[in-house]
Amino acid sequence: MIISCYHSYFDENKTIEIGEFSEHVNIPKRSISFDFKKNIEDYIMKHNPSNLVLKNGDVVLKCVFLNYAIIPLENCPLKKIRVTAKISYIDNSEPKKSWEKHFVISEVFSRNEKNVFSKEIIDKIIEKLTTQVYYKIFYDFNNNLNNR
């Protein structure tokens, strides 16, 4: 038996609309915003399906991928890709609970990797960002302290 230590602080009566997702970065052969949007939709559908709506949500989630950097690690045969995304959580029913946060996600890869934008590397970044954003929405107690 698995017992979760997490308690959702998200109002179960609120709905979430996945709004506009865009990118100011060019990752070859990939739309990271499209892939992240699909991933966060799927994740919410899996864990909180009754909260997700196509339009007119109480909360609108928006995302802009701002930049990325490829960073060599000193004295190490690895490099790191770091992606920054700005997430906006717009609470139409309780505007004081709205927030905007820059998420910085990193993934380490071999210096010998020929394709730093490989499907595996970008998928790991999207997966990390998805779980961080999901937990910020549903399990971050500080999101829901306002107006209580």
PDB file of C-alpha atoms in Angstrom:
ATOM      1  CA  MET A   1       0.000   0.000   0.000  1.00  0.00           C
ATOM      2  CA  ILE A   2       1.286   3.456  -0.934  1.00  0.00           C
ATOM      3  CA  ILE A   3       0.319   6.396   1.239  1.00  0.00           C
ATOM      4  CA  SER A   4       0.868   9.845  -0.206  1.00  0.00           C
ATOM      5  CA  CYS A   5       2.310  12.578   1.993  1.00  0.00           C
ATOM      6  CA  TYR A   6       0.913  15.214  -0.336  1.00  0.00           C
ATOM      7  CA  HIS A   7      -2.363  16.986   0.186  1.00  0.00           C
ATOM      8  CA  SER A   8      -3.751  19.072  -2.650  1.00  0.00           C
ATOM      9  CA  TYR A   9      -4.320  22.689  -1.717  1.00  0.00           C
ATOM     10  CA  PHE A  10      -5.976  23.403  -5.066  1.00  0.00           C
ATOM     11  CA  ASP A  11      -9.699  24.119  -4.749  1.00  0.00           C
ATOM     12  CA  GLU A  12     -11.267  20.968  -6.223  1.00  0.00           C
ATOM     13  CA  ASN A  13     -14.219  23.022  -7.517  1.00  0.00           C
ATOM     14  CA  LYS A  14     -11.990  25.184  -9.717  1.00  0.00           C
ATOM     15  CA  THR A  15     -11.338  24.359 -13.344  1.00  0.00           C
ATOM     16  CA  ILE A  16      -8.086  24.801 -15.261  1.00  0.00           C
ATOM     17  CA  GLU A  17      -7.835  25.910 -18.859  1.00  0.00           C
ATOM     18  CA  ILE A  18      -4.580  25.393 -20.709  1.00  0.00           C
ATOM     19  CA  GLY A  19      -4.056  28.754 -22.398  1.00  0.00           C
ATOM     20  CA  GLU A  20      -1.450  29.988 -24.843  1.00  0.00           C
ATOM     21  CA  PHE A  21       1.940  28.270 -24.855  1.00  0.00           C
ATOM     22  CA  SER A  22       4.710  29.807 -26.974  1.00  0.00           C
ATOM     23  CA  GLU A  23       8.463  29.931 -27.312  1.00  0.00           C
ATOM     24  CA  HIS A  24      11.168  32.505 -27.934  1.00  0.00           C
ATOM     25  CA  VAL A  25      13.720  29.743 -28.464  1.00  0.00           C
ATOM     26  CA  ASN A  26      14.465  27.670 -31.507  1.00  0.00           C
ATOM     27  CA  ILE A  27      15.051  24.037 -30.712  1.00  0.00           C
ATOM     28  CA  PRO A  28      15.698  22.228 -33.987  1.00  0.00           C
ATOM     29  CA  LYS A  29      12.987  19.841 -35.210  1.00  0.00           C
ATOM     30  CA  ARG A  30      10.860  20.473 -32.125  1.00  0.00           C
ATOM     31  CA  SER A  31       8.206  22.757 -30.723  1.00  0.00           C
ATOM     32  CA  ILE A  32       8.972  22.530 -27.034  1.00  0.00           C
ATOM     33  CA  SER A  33       5.914  24.652 -26.167  1.00  0.00           C
ATOM     34  CA  PHE A  34       3.569  22.331 -28.087  1.00  0.00           C
ATOM     35  CA  ASP A  35       5.116  19.234 -26.489  1.00  0.00           C
ATOM     36  CA  PHE A  36       5.001  20.739 -22.988  1.00  0.00           C
ATOM     37  CA  LYS A  37       1.381  21.831 -23.453  1.00  0.00           C
ATOM     38  CA  LYS A  38       0.371  18.307 -24.435  1.00  0.00           C
ATOM     39  CA  ASN A  39       2.372  16.834 -21.563  1.00  0.00           C
ATOM     40  CA  ILE A  40       0.843  19.091 -18.880  1.00  0.00           C
ATOM     41  CA  GLU A  41      -2.662  18.419 -20.274  1.00  0.00           C
ATOM     42  CA  ASP A  42      -2.028  14.666 -20.135  1.00  0.00           C
ATOM     43  CA  TYR A  43      -0.590  14.918 -16.615  1.00  0.00           C
ATOM     44  CA  ILE A  44      -3.579  16.872 -15.303  1.00  0.00           C
ATOM     45  CA  MET A  45      -5.972  14.494 -17.077  1.00  0.00           C
ATOM     46  CA  LYS A  46      -4.266  11.559 -15.385  1.00  0.00           C
ATOM     47  CA  HIS A  47      -4.208  13.052 -11.875  1.00  0.00           C
ATOM     48  CA  ASN A  48      -7.074  15.593 -11.735  1.00  0.00           C
ATOM     49  CA  PRO A  49      -9.288  15.046 -14.804  1.00  0.00           C
ATOM     50  CA  SER A  50     -12.340  16.835 -13.408  1.00  0.00           C
ATOM     51  CA  ASN A  51     -10.370  20.090 -13.169  1.00  0.00           C
ATOM     52  CA  LEU A  52      -9.363  20.360 -16.847  1.00  0.00           C
ATOM     53  CA  VAL A  53     -11.588  22.288 -19.282  1.00  0.00           C
ATOM     54  CA  LEU A  54     -11.110  23.450 -22.875  1.00  0.00           C
ATOM     55  CA  LYS A  55     -12.193  27.055 -22.282  1.00  0.00           C
ATOM     56  CA  ASN A  56     -13.601  29.451 -19.673  1.00  0.00           C
ATOM     57  CA  GLY A  57     -11.552  27.927 -16.859  1.00  0.00           C
ATOM     58  CA  ASP A  58     -11.463  29.482 -13.419  1.00  0.00           C
ATOM     59  CA  VAL A  59      -7.686  29.308 -13.786  1.00  0.00           C
ATOM     60  CA  VAL A  60      -5.770  29.817 -17.040  1.00  0.00           C
ATOM     61  CA  LEU A  61      -2.268  28.403 -17.351  1.00  0.00           C
ATOM     62  CA  LYS A  62       0.096  30.082 -19.842  1.00  0.00           C
ATOM     63  CA  CYS A  63       3.709  29.426 -20.748  1.00  0.00           C
ATOM     64  CA  VAL A  64       6.509  31.104 -22.676  1.00  0.00           C
ATOM     65  CA  PHE A  65       9.841  29.367 -23.190  1.00  0.00           C
ATOM     66  CA  LEU A  66      12.291  32.248 -22.868  1.00  0.00           C
ATOM     67  CA  ASN A  67      15.758  30.858 -23.502  1.00  0.00           C
ATOM     68  CA  TYR A  68      18.184  28.006 -23.199  1.00  0.00           C
ATOM     69  CA  ALA A  69      21.897  27.721 -22.561  1.00  0.00           C
ATOM     70  CA  ILE A  70      24.399  24.953 -23.107  1.00  0.00           C
ATOM     71  CA  ILE A  71      26.930  25.000 -20.296  1.00  0.00           C
ATOM     72  CA  PRO A  72      30.197  23.048 -20.203  1.00  0.00           C
ATOM     73  CA  LEU A  73      30.897  21.578 -16.783  1.00  0.00           C
ATOM     74  CA  GLU A  74      34.435  22.146 -15.527  1.00  0.00           C
ATOM     75  CA  ASN A  75      36.712  19.137 -15.143  1.00  0.00           C
ATOM     76  CA  CYS A  76      33.943  16.862 -16.247  1.00  0.00           C
ATOM     77  CA  PRO A  77      33.103  15.016 -19.483  1.00  0.00           C
ATOM     78  CA  LEU A  78      29.567  16.408 -19.339  1.00  0.00           C
ATOM     79  CA  LYS A  79      27.619  19.459 -20.455  1.00  0.00           C
ATOM     80  CA  LYS A  80      24.337  20.806 -19.197  1.00  0.00           C
ATOM     81  CA  ILE A  81      21.409  22.263 -21.109  1.00  0.00           C
ATOM     82  CA  ARG A  82      19.370  24.747 -19.097  1.00  0.00           C
ATOM     83  CA  VAL A  83      15.922  25.856 -20.294  1.00  0.00           C
ATOM     84  CA  THR A  84      13.954  28.759 -18.800  1.00  0.00           C
ATOM     85  CA  ALA A  85      10.174  28.936 -19.038  1.00  0.00           C
ATOM     86  CA  LYS A  86       7.860  31.610 -17.653  1.00  0.00           C
ATOM     87  CA  ILE A  87       4.633  30.110 -16.330  1.00  0.00           C
ATOM     88  CA  SER A  88       1.624  32.304 -15.626  1.00  0.00           C
ATOM     89  CA  TYR A  89      -1.186  31.057 -13.397  1.00  0.00           C
ATOM     90  CA  ILE A  90      -4.132  33.399 -13.845  1.00  0.00           C
ATOM     91  CA  ASP A  91      -6.902  32.859 -11.318  1.00  0.00           C
ATOM     92  CA  ASN A  92      -9.986  34.559 -12.745  1.00  0.00           C
ATOM     93  CA  SER A  93     -12.152  33.782  -9.709  1.00  0.00           C
ATOM     94  CA  GLU A  94      -9.586  34.897  -7.100  1.00  0.00           C
ATOM     95  CA  PRO A  95      -7.073  37.234  -8.824  1.00  0.00           C
ATOM     96  CA  LYS A  96      -4.926  37.586  -5.674  1.00  0.00           C
ATOM     97  CA  LYS A  97      -3.989  33.926  -6.053  1.00  0.00           C
ATOM     98  CA  SER A  98      -2.534  34.495  -9.536  1.00  0.00           C
ATOM     99  CA  TRP A  99       1.205  34.089  -9.937  1.00  0.00           C
ATOM    100  CA  GLU A 100       3.997  34.127 -12.463  1.00  0.00           C
ATOM    101  CA  LYS A 101       7.212  32.161 -12.040  1.00  0.00           C
ATOM    102  CA  HIS A 102      10.335  31.425 -14.040  1.00  0.00           C
ATOM    103  CA  PHE A 103      11.152  27.723 -13.998  1.00  0.00           C
ATOM    104  CA  VAL A 104      14.730  26.761 -14.826  1.00  0.00           C
ATOM    105  CA  ILE A 105      15.133  23.131 -15.826  1.00  0.00           C
ATOM    106  CA  SER A 106      18.482  21.465 -16.501  1.00  0.00           C
ATOM    107  CA  GLU A 107      19.604  18.203 -17.973  1.00  0.00           C
ATOM    108  CA  VAL A 108      23.155  16.868 -18.106  1.00  0.00           C
ATOM    109  CA  PHE A 109      24.495  15.057 -21.153  1.00  0.00           C
ATOM    110  CA  SER A 110      27.802  13.756 -22.481  1.00  0.00           C
ATOM    111  CA  ARG A 111      30.164  16.218 -24.166  1.00  0.00           C
ATOM    112  CA  ASN A 112      30.384  13.639 -26.938  1.00  0.00           C
ATOM    113  CA  GLU A 113      26.627  13.797 -27.567  1.00  0.00           C
ATOM    114  CA  LYS A 114      26.273  14.848 -31.195  1.00  0.00           C
ATOM    115  CA  ASN A 115      22.698  16.064 -30.832  1.00  0.00           C
ATOM    116  CA  VAL A 116      22.171  18.140 -27.677  1.00  0.00           C
ATOM    117  CA  PHE A 117      18.550  18.532 -28.731  1.00  0.00           C
ATOM    118  CA  SER A 118      17.902  14.809 -28.946  1.00  0.00           C
ATOM    119  CA  LYS A 119      14.395  13.578 -28.234  1.00  0.00           C
ATOM    120  CA  GLU A 120      15.561  11.930 -25.003  1.00  0.00           C
ATOM    121  CA  ILE A 121      17.161  15.086 -23.586  1.00  0.00           C
ATOM    122  CA  ILE A 122      14.254  17.402 -24.455  1.00  0.00           C
ATOM    123  CA  ASP A 123      11.712  14.823 -23.236  1.00  0.00           C
ATOM    124  CA  LYS A 124      13.486  14.738 -19.844  1.00  0.00           C
ATOM    125  CA  ILE A 125      13.348  18.530 -19.611  1.00  0.00           C
ATOM    126  CA  ILE A 126       9.639  18.541 -20.476  1.00  0.00           C
ATOM    127  CA  GLU A 127       8.973  15.800 -17.920  1.00  0.00           C
ATOM    128  CA  LYS A 128      10.812  17.698 -15.152  1.00  0.00           C
ATOM    129  CA  LEU A 129       9.008  20.937 -15.996  1.00  0.00           C
ATOM    130  CA  THR A 130       5.630  19.175 -16.086  1.00  0.00           C
ATOM    131  CA  THR A 131       6.005  17.734 -12.600  1.00  0.00           C
ATOM    132  CA  GLN A 132       7.361  20.981 -11.140  1.00  0.00           C
ATOM    133  CA  VAL A 133       4.504  23.062 -12.586  1.00  0.00           C
ATOM    134  CA  TYR A 134       1.895  20.481 -11.586  1.00  0.00           C
ATOM    135  CA  TYR A 135       3.128  20.403  -7.982  1.00  0.00           C
ATOM    136  CA  LYS A 136       3.310  24.209  -7.877  1.00  0.00           C
ATOM    137  CA  ILE A 137      -0.367  24.375  -8.919  1.00  0.00           C
ATOM    138  CA  PHE A 138      -1.814  21.562  -6.846  1.00  0.00           C
ATOM    139  CA  TYR A 139       0.476  21.107  -3.847  1.00  0.00           C
ATOM    140  CA  ASP A 140       2.201  24.399  -3.083  1.00  0.00           C
ATOM    141  CA  PHE A 141       0.571  25.571   0.126  1.00  0.00           C
ATOM    142  CA  ASN A 142       1.808  29.143  -0.484  1.00  0.00           C
ATOM    143  CA  ASN A 143      -0.321  29.402  -3.644  1.00  0.00           C
ATOM    144  CA  ASN A 144      -3.449  29.071  -1.585  1.00  0.00           C
ATOM    145  CA  LEU A 145      -2.678  31.115   1.534  1.00  0.00           C
ATOM    146  CA  ASN A 146      -4.079  34.314   0.062  1.00  0.00           C
ATOM    147  CA  ASN A 147      -7.665  35.144   0.972  1.00  0.00           C
ATOM    148  CA  ARG A 148      -7.939  32.358   3.561  1.00  0.00           C
TER     149      ARG A 148
END
